[in-house]
XYZ file of C-alpha atoms in Angstrom:
608
model
C -6.769 30.209 1.482
C -6.509 29.246 -1.453
C -8.486 30.928 -3.931
C -11.809 29.034 -5.337
C -14.645 30.426 -7.391
C -16.764 32.551 -5.320
C -19.881 30.367 -4.625
C -17.283 28.253 -2.865
C -16.392 31.989 -0.693
C -19.116 33.940 -0.200
C -22.297 32.980 1.869
C -24.564 30.664 0.472
C -27.466 32.945 0.913
C -25.866 35.058 -0.925
C -25.463 33.468 -3.765
C -26.884 29.677 -4.129
C -30.305 31.373 -4.010
C -31.411 32.867 -7.569
C -35.031 33.922 -6.689
C -37.192 36.029 -9.196
C -35.612 38.813 -8.971
C -35.069 41.278 -11.899
C -31.466 40.460 -13.865
C -30.328 44.075 -12.595
C -30.941 43.087 -8.710
C -29.116 39.898 -9.336
C -26.099 41.910 -10.562
C -25.992 44.072 -7.488
C -25.996 41.445 -5.534
C -23.162 39.758 -8.103
C -21.291 42.966 -7.634
C -21.201 43.025 -3.657
C -19.658 39.675 -3.545
C -17.147 39.925 -6.354
C -16.146 43.085 -4.676
C -15.877 41.078 -0.995
C -13.723 38.723 -2.813
C -11.547 40.891 -5.054
C -8.509 38.058 -4.030
C -10.089 35.560 -6.092
C -9.438 34.765 -9.777
C -12.965 35.569 -11.300
C -13.731 38.464 -12.952
C -17.148 39.611 -13.188
C -18.704 40.967 -16.643
C -22.260 42.202 -17.918
C -23.889 40.967 -20.880
C -27.290 41.271 -22.595
C -28.994 38.241 -20.240
C -27.315 39.222 -17.179
C -24.046 38.288 -15.340
C -21.947 35.659 -16.080
C -18.916 34.510 -13.947
C -15.451 34.339 -16.103
C -14.004 31.569 -14.076
C -10.567 29.968 -13.579
C -11.319 28.556 -16.720
C -10.672 32.038 -18.106
C -7.196 32.246 -17.291
C -6.313 29.508 -18.357
C -7.041 30.436 -21.346
C -9.779 28.753 -22.371
C -11.974 31.711 -23.108
C -15.349 29.612 -22.097
C -18.008 31.702 -19.515
C -20.072 29.889 -17.334
C -23.705 31.184 -16.563
C -24.572 32.340 -12.638
C -27.037 29.696 -12.875
C -24.502 26.648 -13.417
C -22.606 28.514 -10.532
C -25.399 28.818 -8.145
C -25.511 25.873 -8.409
C -23.328 23.501 -5.647
C -23.903 20.244 -7.396
C -23.076 21.726 -11.113
C -26.261 20.007 -12.540
C -27.700 22.860 -14.614
C -25.605 23.282 -17.236
C -27.276 24.172 -20.091
C -26.003 22.360 -23.707
C -24.599 25.452 -24.926
C -22.571 25.531 -21.868
C -21.624 21.830 -21.726
C -20.465 22.420 -24.923
C -18.099 25.162 -24.443
C -16.645 23.191 -21.269
C -15.785 20.427 -23.393
C -13.981 22.879 -25.746
C -12.489 24.418 -22.827
C -11.120 21.254 -22.004
C -10.034 20.077 -25.521
C -8.074 23.162 -25.465
C -6.431 22.317 -22.583
C -5.458 18.602 -23.491
C -3.815 20.325 -26.458
C -1.565 22.491 -24.364
C -0.818 19.982 -21.810
C -0.151 16.995 -24.684
C 1.740 18.700 -27.515
C 1.003 17.119 -30.843
C 4.742 17.672 -31.819
C 7.277 14.931 -31.032
C 10.251 15.688 -31.371
C 11.796 11.580 -31.396
C 9.269 11.263 -34.314
C 11.760 13.420 -35.948
C 15.071 11.153 -35.956
C 15.591 7.794 -37.085
C 18.111 5.468 -35.754
C 19.356 2.773 -37.983
C 22.195 0.346 -38.765
C 24.884 1.491 -41.538
C 26.407 -2.339 -42.320
C 29.508 -1.173 -45.166
C 32.508 -0.155 -43.587
C 32.513 2.901 -41.101
C 35.374 4.219 -43.341
C 33.082 5.156 -46.402
C 30.162 6.342 -44.426
C 30.170 10.560 -45.538
C 28.178 12.912 -43.100
C 28.517 15.301 -40.371
C 30.058 13.689 -37.585
C 31.290 10.509 -35.937
C 31.158 9.218 -32.303
C 33.082 6.906 -30.746
C 32.386 5.756 -27.734
C 35.501 4.234 -25.662
C 35.587 1.949 -22.781
C 38.214 2.109 -20.287
C 41.337 -0.415 -20.843
C 41.598 -3.150 -18.347
C 45.212 -5.103 -16.904
C 45.708 -8.711 -17.206
C 43.866 -10.013 -14.530
C 40.571 -8.151 -16.550
C 40.545 -5.514 -14.295
C 40.405 -1.552 -15.441
C 43.326 0.391 -15.732
C 43.175 3.930 -14.601
C 46.750 4.462 -16.068
C 46.734 3.427 -19.157
C 44.907 5.278 -22.019
C 41.902 3.967 -24.197
C 41.572 1.585 -26.661
C 39.606 2.465 -30.008
C 37.683 -0.938 -31.192
C 38.933 -3.034 -34.406
C 35.777 -0.546 -36.404
C 37.444 2.481 -34.781
C 40.840 1.513 -35.975
C 39.862 1.039 -39.489
C 38.058 4.309 -39.188
C 41.086 6.005 -37.475
C 43.796 4.907 -40.298
C 41.165 6.663 -42.813
C 41.184 10.022 -40.814
C 45.244 9.573 -40.785
C 45.403 9.180 -36.874
C 43.137 11.602 -35.893
C 41.415 9.457 -33.379
C 44.589 7.912 -32.097
C 46.170 11.699 -32.102
C 42.942 13.179 -30.111
C 43.762 9.530 -27.496
C 47.517 10.690 -27.049
C 47.704 14.358 -27.162
C 44.374 14.355 -24.649
C 45.869 11.460 -21.910
C 42.243 10.676 -22.769
C 41.264 7.118 -20.558
C 37.630 6.250 -21.852
C 35.919 7.172 -17.978
C 32.302 8.130 -18.094
C 31.650 10.986 -18.882
C 34.944 11.685 -20.770
C 34.537 13.302 -24.043
C 36.421 15.095 -26.421
C 34.523 17.018 -30.113
C 37.330 17.676 -33.071
C 36.651 19.051 -36.523
C 38.813 16.881 -39.723
C 39.605 17.739 -42.457
C 40.001 15.881 -45.791
C 37.653 13.448 -44.988
C 34.144 12.052 -45.812
C 32.983 13.660 -42.531
C 32.947 17.050 -40.892
C 33.462 15.958 -37.407
C 34.730 13.376 -35.337
C 33.975 12.490 -31.560
C 35.434 10.557 -28.398
C 33.234 9.436 -25.517
C 34.413 7.571 -22.445
C 32.070 4.656 -21.791
C 33.729 3.312 -18.421
C 34.230 -0.244 -17.271
C 32.193 -2.726 -19.773
C 31.815 -5.275 -17.078
C 29.846 -2.566 -14.666
C 27.337 -1.548 -17.599
C 24.032 -1.812 -16.651
C 20.757 -0.425 -18.385
C 21.132 3.093 -16.443
C 25.010 3.404 -17.580
C 24.030 2.432 -21.199
C 20.520 4.641 -20.888
C 22.720 7.653 -20.062
C 25.927 7.228 -22.784
C 22.852 7.417 -25.504
C 22.302 10.888 -23.836
C 25.342 11.907 -23.857
C 25.534 10.751 -27.427
C 22.990 12.583 -28.291
C 24.285 15.472 -26.360
C 27.273 15.455 -28.736
C 25.599 15.335 -31.913
C 23.147 18.203 -30.769
C 25.444 20.429 -29.254
C 27.485 19.642 -32.835
C 24.631 20.546 -35.151
C 25.074 17.474 -37.423
C 22.194 16.360 -39.273
C 23.898 13.235 -39.424
C 25.927 10.767 -37.295
C 27.593 7.578 -37.457
C 28.292 5.378 -34.055
C 31.427 3.419 -34.332
C 32.014 1.206 -31.886
C 31.539 -1.736 -29.224
C 28.365 -1.170 -27.465
C 28.250 -3.399 -23.633
C 28.244 -7.723 -24.598
C 25.993 -8.132 -21.840
C 22.861 -9.867 -23.071
C 21.212 -7.656 -20.059
C 21.698 -3.851 -21.495
C 22.378 -4.723 -25.125
C 21.010 -6.774 -27.993
C 17.104 -5.667 -28.008
C 17.683 -3.820 -24.943
C 15.713 0.147 -25.605
C 17.690 1.632 -22.955
C 20.742 2.892 -25.169
C 17.930 4.335 -28.160
C 15.731 5.338 -24.922
C 18.830 7.370 -23.850
C 18.869 9.063 -27.148
C 15.235 10.258 -27.508
C 15.519 11.985 -24.224
C 17.509 14.322 -24.800
C 15.268 15.065 -27.565
C 12.741 16.384 -25.009
C 12.106 20.208 -24.229
C 9.230 21.484 -22.309
C 8.460 24.710 -25.007
C 4.566 25.052 -24.130
C 4.169 27.915 -21.587
C 6.932 29.844 -23.537
C 7.220 32.122 -26.183
C 8.656 34.397 -28.763
C 12.970 33.735 -28.285
C 12.414 31.673 -24.936
C 11.394 28.834 -27.168
C 14.148 26.232 -27.977
C 15.163 25.868 -31.279
C 14.505 21.567 -32.645
C 17.562 20.116 -32.620
C 18.771 19.995 -36.119
C 19.469 16.074 -35.870
C 18.015 13.883 -38.373
C 20.172 10.667 -38.422
C 22.181 8.202 -36.362
C 23.543 5.016 -38.050
C 25.246 2.554 -35.694
C 28.163 0.925 -37.480
C 27.874 -2.608 -37.815
C 24.146 -2.989 -35.624
C 21.992 -5.991 -36.719
C 19.235 -4.255 -38.694
C 16.311 -6.431 -37.460
C 17.664 -6.139 -33.465
C 18.071 -2.443 -33.685
C 15.181 -2.180 -35.258
C 13.317 -3.726 -32.497
C 15.059 -1.794 -30.093
C 14.526 1.199 -31.197
C 10.821 0.606 -31.510
C 10.630 -0.365 -27.810
C 12.237 2.602 -27.125
C 10.007 4.763 -29.247
C 7.138 3.149 -27.386
C 8.724 3.369 -23.849
C 9.929 7.332 -25.053
C 6.389 8.573 -25.533
C 5.166 6.699 -21.853
C 8.054 8.607 -20.274
C 7.351 12.374 -22.316
C 3.816 11.886 -21.545
C 4.535 11.459 -17.765
C 6.866 14.638 -17.942
C 4.619 16.609 -19.742
C 1.788 15.779 -16.952
C 3.676 15.935 -14.012
C 5.442 19.312 -15.670
C 2.102 21.066 -16.539
C 0.809 23.550 -13.832
C -2.438 23.024 -12.437
C -4.516 25.782 -13.739
C -3.994 23.579 -17.308
C -3.805 19.631 -15.390
C -7.106 19.635 -13.612
C -8.938 16.515 -13.103
C -11.063 17.212 -16.238
C -7.841 17.976 -18.640
C -6.155 14.847 -17.148
C -9.299 12.241 -18.157
C -9.369 14.330 -21.444
C -5.033 13.413 -21.834
C -6.509 9.572 -21.002
C -9.436 9.981 -23.195
C -6.625 10.596 -25.769
C -4.631 7.506 -24.418
C -7.397 5.800 -25.481
C -8.277 7.372 -29.231
C -4.466 6.935 -29.911
C -3.769 3.173 -28.895
C -6.947 1.150 -29.076
C -7.188 0.989 -25.219
C -11.111 1.342 -23.388
C -12.410 3.939 -21.163
C -14.599 4.301 -18.775
C -14.481 7.768 -16.641
C -17.059 7.698 -13.814
C -18.503 11.003 -12.455
C -19.132 12.687 -9.289
C -22.588 10.624 -9.470
C -21.735 7.279 -10.461
C -18.404 7.820 -7.569
C -21.770 8.401 -4.795
C -23.910 5.315 -6.479
C -20.336 3.388 -5.355
C -19.512 4.764 -1.780
C -16.979 6.943 -2.741
C -16.923 8.767 0.724
C -13.016 8.395 0.887
C -12.050 9.267 -2.280
C -14.901 12.503 -2.382
C -14.201 13.584 0.511
C -10.738 14.291 -0.737
C -12.448 16.128 -3.870
C -15.654 17.684 -1.715
C -13.346 21.062 -1.184
C -12.534 22.197 -4.885
C -15.008 23.762 -7.547
C -12.858 21.162 -10.365
C -15.453 18.074 -10.217
C -13.601 14.724 -10.017
C -13.173 12.047 -12.348
C -12.361 8.695 -11.859
C -10.493 7.062 -14.871
C -10.494 3.556 -15.488
C -7.936 2.567 -19.047
C -8.170 -0.901 -19.831
C -5.503 -2.680 -22.330
C -6.974 -6.479 -23.315
C -4.445 -7.868 -25.852
C -5.543 -10.215 -28.520
C -5.580 -13.939 -28.160
C -5.251 -15.475 -24.459
C -5.301 -13.676 -21.159
C -3.259 -15.099 -18.811
C -2.879 -12.463 -16.192
C -4.200 -9.332 -15.052
C -2.868 -6.625 -13.246
C -3.866 -3.149 -12.208
C -2.104 -0.265 -11.857
C -3.205 2.725 -9.908
C -1.656 6.162 -9.859
C -2.200 9.250 -6.832
C -3.716 11.984 -8.754
C -3.923 15.365 -6.799
C -3.823 17.680 -9.616
C -3.194 19.803 -7.087
C -2.678 19.806 -3.343
C -3.037 22.910 -1.084
C -3.401 20.422 2.487
C -6.746 21.220 2.855
C -7.654 23.359 6.017
C -3.925 21.898 7.320
C -2.626 23.934 4.890
C 0.720 23.562 3.447
C 2.250 26.626 4.901
C 5.596 27.864 5.522
C 9.209 26.938 4.326
C 9.752 23.418 2.926
C 5.823 23.159 2.549
C 6.702 23.043 -1.039
C 2.808 24.323 -2.170
C 4.327 26.181 -5.428
C 5.411 22.323 -6.626
C 2.027 20.938 -5.432
C 1.398 19.976 -9.524
C 3.708 16.746 -9.002
C 1.477 15.668 -6.309
C -0.078 13.583 -9.623
C 3.007 11.751 -10.224
C 1.922 8.682 -9.641
C -0.925 9.011 -12.094
C 1.199 10.332 -14.703
C 3.471 7.292 -14.232
C 0.543 5.186 -14.624
C -0.698 7.459 -17.429
C 2.511 7.275 -19.011
C 2.525 3.567 -19.027
C -1.061 3.292 -20.683
C -0.005 5.400 -23.357
C 3.300 3.094 -23.871
C 1.636 -0.314 -23.180
C -0.996 1.126 -25.619
C 2.013 1.565 -28.353
C 3.700 -1.493 -27.684
C 1.074 -3.810 -26.968
C 2.358 -7.103 -24.839
C 0.841 -10.481 -25.376
C -0.992 -12.304 -22.791
C -1.713 -9.959 -20.349
C -4.374 -7.407 -19.294
C -3.420 -3.821 -17.784
C -5.891 -1.588 -15.976
C -4.865 1.653 -15.213
C -6.611 3.264 -12.658
C -6.480 6.886 -11.419
C -8.745 8.655 -8.933
C -8.255 12.193 -10.182
C -9.021 15.582 -7.856
C -7.991 18.173 -6.106
C -7.316 19.256 -2.089
C -8.684 22.720 -2.100
C -9.667 25.056 0.855
C -13.281 26.237 0.695
C -16.860 26.032 3.173
C -17.930 22.118 1.603
C -13.976 21.446 2.415
C -13.652 18.032 4.520
C -12.558 19.337 8.148
C -10.120 18.130 10.797
C -12.154 15.217 12.336
C -14.381 14.464 9.836
C -15.541 10.691 9.258
C -15.366 9.169 6.207
C -16.498 6.298 5.226
C -15.090 4.836 2.170
C -16.601 2.113 -0.450
C -15.539 -1.246 1.779
C -18.056 0.854 4.383
C -14.594 1.325 6.238
C -14.536 4.594 8.135
C -12.016 7.085 8.713
C -11.154 9.863 11.131
C -9.197 12.767 9.196
C -6.828 13.977 11.649
C -5.013 15.604 8.620
C -6.653 17.024 5.551
C -2.868 17.351 4.203
C -2.666 13.190 4.380
C -5.500 13.198 1.728
C -4.030 10.673 -1.290
C -4.113 7.827 0.795
C -7.669 8.230 1.395
C -8.066 8.997 -2.935
C -5.983 6.058 -2.973
C -8.275 3.717 -0.843
C -11.098 4.211 -2.812
C -8.928 3.295 -6.381
C -7.783 0.212 -4.506
C -11.073 -1.791 -3.385
C -12.263 -1.007 -6.830
C -9.117 -1.910 -8.151
C -10.133 -5.482 -5.922
C -13.015 -6.166 -7.634
C -11.823 -6.507 -11.120
C -10.303 -9.491 -9.705
C -6.568 -8.895 -11.572
C -3.534 -11.102 -10.082
C -1.603 -8.398 -8.389
C -2.108 -4.540 -7.874
C 0.663 -2.055 -7.551
C 0.149 1.548 -6.788
C 2.272 4.957 -6.994
C 1.974 7.725 -5.295
C 3.860 10.711 -4.052
C 2.505 9.842 -0.661
C 4.799 11.185 1.821
C 8.030 13.317 2.490
C 8.755 10.952 5.327
C 10.027 9.179 2.461
C 12.274 11.307 0.818
C 13.910 12.151 4.410
C 14.364 8.271 4.448
C 15.370 7.365 0.879
C 16.786 10.953 -0.780
C 15.368 12.206 -4.333
C 17.041 9.230 -6.322
C 14.846 6.524 -5.104
C 11.053 5.321 -4.366
C 10.277 3.241 -1.354
C 8.687 -0.001 -1.921
C 6.476 -1.769 -0.025
C 4.541 -5.010 -0.279
C 3.231 -8.000 1.856
C 3.761 -10.504 -0.782
C 7.543 -11.235 -1.719
C 7.139 -12.702 -5.180
C 5.494 -9.149 -6.079
C 8.380 -8.031 -4.641
C 11.368 -9.198 -6.236
C 9.305 -8.887 -9.835
C 9.102 -4.919 -8.781
C 12.472 -4.671 -7.910
C 14.243 -6.484 -11.105
C 12.123 -4.551 -13.335
C 13.145 -1.527 -11.961
C 16.871 -2.838 -11.944
C 16.649 -3.477 -15.448
C 14.953 -0.358 -16.437
C 17.352 1.712 -14.837
C 14.952 3.139 -12.029
C 16.069 3.067 -8.627
C 13.763 1.709 -5.719
C 14.367 -0.008 -2.380
C 12.452 -2.094 -0.337
C 11.052 -0.846 2.837
C 9.468 -2.419 5.694
C 5.598 -3.178 6.498
C 5.409 -3.076 10.524
C 3.213 -4.905 11.671
C 2.839 -3.676 15.258
C 3.024 -0.157 13.465
C -0.521 -0.204 12.940
C -1.590 0.448 16.166
C -0.903 3.890 15.426
C -3.930 3.771 12.969
C -6.291 2.702 14.986
C -9.092 5.698 15.880
C -11.085 5.809 19.408
C -14.215 6.592 17.423
C -13.711 4.947 13.592
C -12.039 2.095 12.251
C -8.828 3.839 10.951
C -7.466 7.304 11.815
C -5.733 8.477 8.173
C -2.292 9.100 10.415
C -0.270 7.392 13.260
C 2.595 9.283 14.584
C 5.128 11.461 13.338
C 7.785 8.402 13.248
C 7.868 6.015 10.438
C 5.591 7.829 8.890
C 5.358 6.061 5.121
C 5.505 2.708 6.683
C 2.406 3.748 8.603
C 1.104 5.125 5.229
C 1.497 2.239 3.709
C -0.268 -0.151 6.174
C -3.210 2.098 5.732
C -3.467 1.551 2.335
C -3.220 -2.201 3.268
C -6.441 -1.962 4.614
C -8.184 -1.516 1.552
C -6.839 -4.863 -0.194
C -8.356 -8.079 1.579
C -6.609 -10.736 -0.483
C -4.858 -9.666 -4.051
C -1.596 -9.691 -3.980
C -0.085 -6.058 -3.866
C 2.206 -3.163 -3.440
C 2.778 0.072 -2.924
C 5.477 2.583 -4.648
C 6.236 6.264 -3.061
C 8.181 7.719 -5.751
C 7.645 11.387 -3.608
C 11.822 11.807 -4.289
C 12.413 10.821 -7.310
C 9.134 12.070 -9.107
C 11.238 15.792 -9.695
C 14.896 16.952 -10.307
C 15.030 20.042 -8.434
C 18.254 20.789 -9.766
C 16.534 20.813 -13.175
C 12.782 22.147 -12.544
C 11.249 19.838 -14.215
C 9.636 16.100 -13.932
C 11.823 13.196 -14.274
C 9.017 10.324 -15.782
C 9.740 8.400 -12.902
C 7.913 5.149 -12.913
C 6.645 4.475 -16.436
C 10.235 2.449 -17.511
C 9.008 0.473 -13.999
C 5.400 -0.414 -15.009
C 6.184 -1.099 -18.587
C 9.008 -4.256 -18.083
C 6.445 -6.060 -15.751
C 4.404 -5.746 -18.901
C 6.197 -6.484 -21.170
C 9.312 -7.792 -20.817
């Protein structure tokens, strides 16, 4: 049984009725209830005006205390102005903890160096080197790497230090190969060779990896300044104004120290300047500017997915969305529970009803200056924690301790909002939608066998409370289509079945619209994110038919990710729609951290 506030765990007669009894009598009632449920995360404290509960907000470090009167009210409608101010202040503190104000990426300058590399003075020169080719253009596995003309000129100035390193270490330029050496009697303190692999096989993904390797070398060498000398891939797909290379550099500056203290906090890198010899200043500046916008979005997504669920709640997620709007000029609308009820969002609210945390329906909008030629809606699954409900996640492999990442889809969408707000693409209006809530256990929670009614009046028989994400997305899809957009894309950590079929690196893509599917595949490829189109098998819809309602929320065990997509399709009438199941790539199990998956693809769709 998941921990909830006391009001959700004890008989309503003990807590929900507050008579005219004296404060002392009421205090005894509260004390007995607290003793019965001592395992909950509530602490009872006493002050002059009676009893108060310190809710999970206290555990989070907010320091806000909600009165018993508030907790007794099931609908949470009796907040005083003082308590409302306390809650708002608490949410603001959570947002500050979830989204750090200081961003390391802002402290490094990537710029062009127009003079000869031999004239540069600084800490470290880094030379990327491609593998040699045979006469017919194929890679030569036996030949040593060859320096570019600019690197050869530098080598002469360094007294042959680079060519000696290649010869002494049999350096062939294969991907991942690297050598770092100190030099004396020169304008620089050290040199490094980095293998870039086959130039003909360069992709945005490999170029981003190369940027990350170069940044890592400079950071590990504790260099304040570094110069990059050598040819990057010539293909227009991965060079020129492509942000892939600087995105790779910025990615290595990320470190999640939000919940560390003292010596456990990682030391910031000393790197301040990375110059690229011979780069066109205008082209490089454009690429770096775009990379920084994308990096802001990816970083935000990593921060959101990596935040523990007692910090990232539906309320603090809404606070993050408000911060995005304030920082970038996007418009925002946040629907409270009562507003969602008025819209008939029974499917979404059915999931949310078991939690003490109130649901927040988030709608951000980016509107460009000038003419709008197309409109897109991005929807992200926003379960800030998923216990599974009455179908509790239990036993080996349930991953309940990782269910903070069940809002990975919303992290990608909010990250894309942050990036697009920075980049400000022309001609396209973008809606970012998140139905945020928790899926928890309590006497109010939905039960297996319940029937929910979505906002399009379709009824859903809930056979498994742990298939909750699709229930929240159903009402979000209906809401998005009413905006009369040209296309809808939803992203969700929806099914374990997708992880079984595609592993941890690929997301699954479902869409009945070939043009939209191809657009997403092309955007993912260009941004270096892996995705694979999956089938929408029409005959599998039979598994979703209920004997007592319009739909069941689950099909059979086989093809679970397909039937989940088919369920979502029931809530889109005519707008081109695609569903991305990113349950696999949302989390890097080896590194123990979020990947920021999805942001790059969404940004590429809007800002080619």
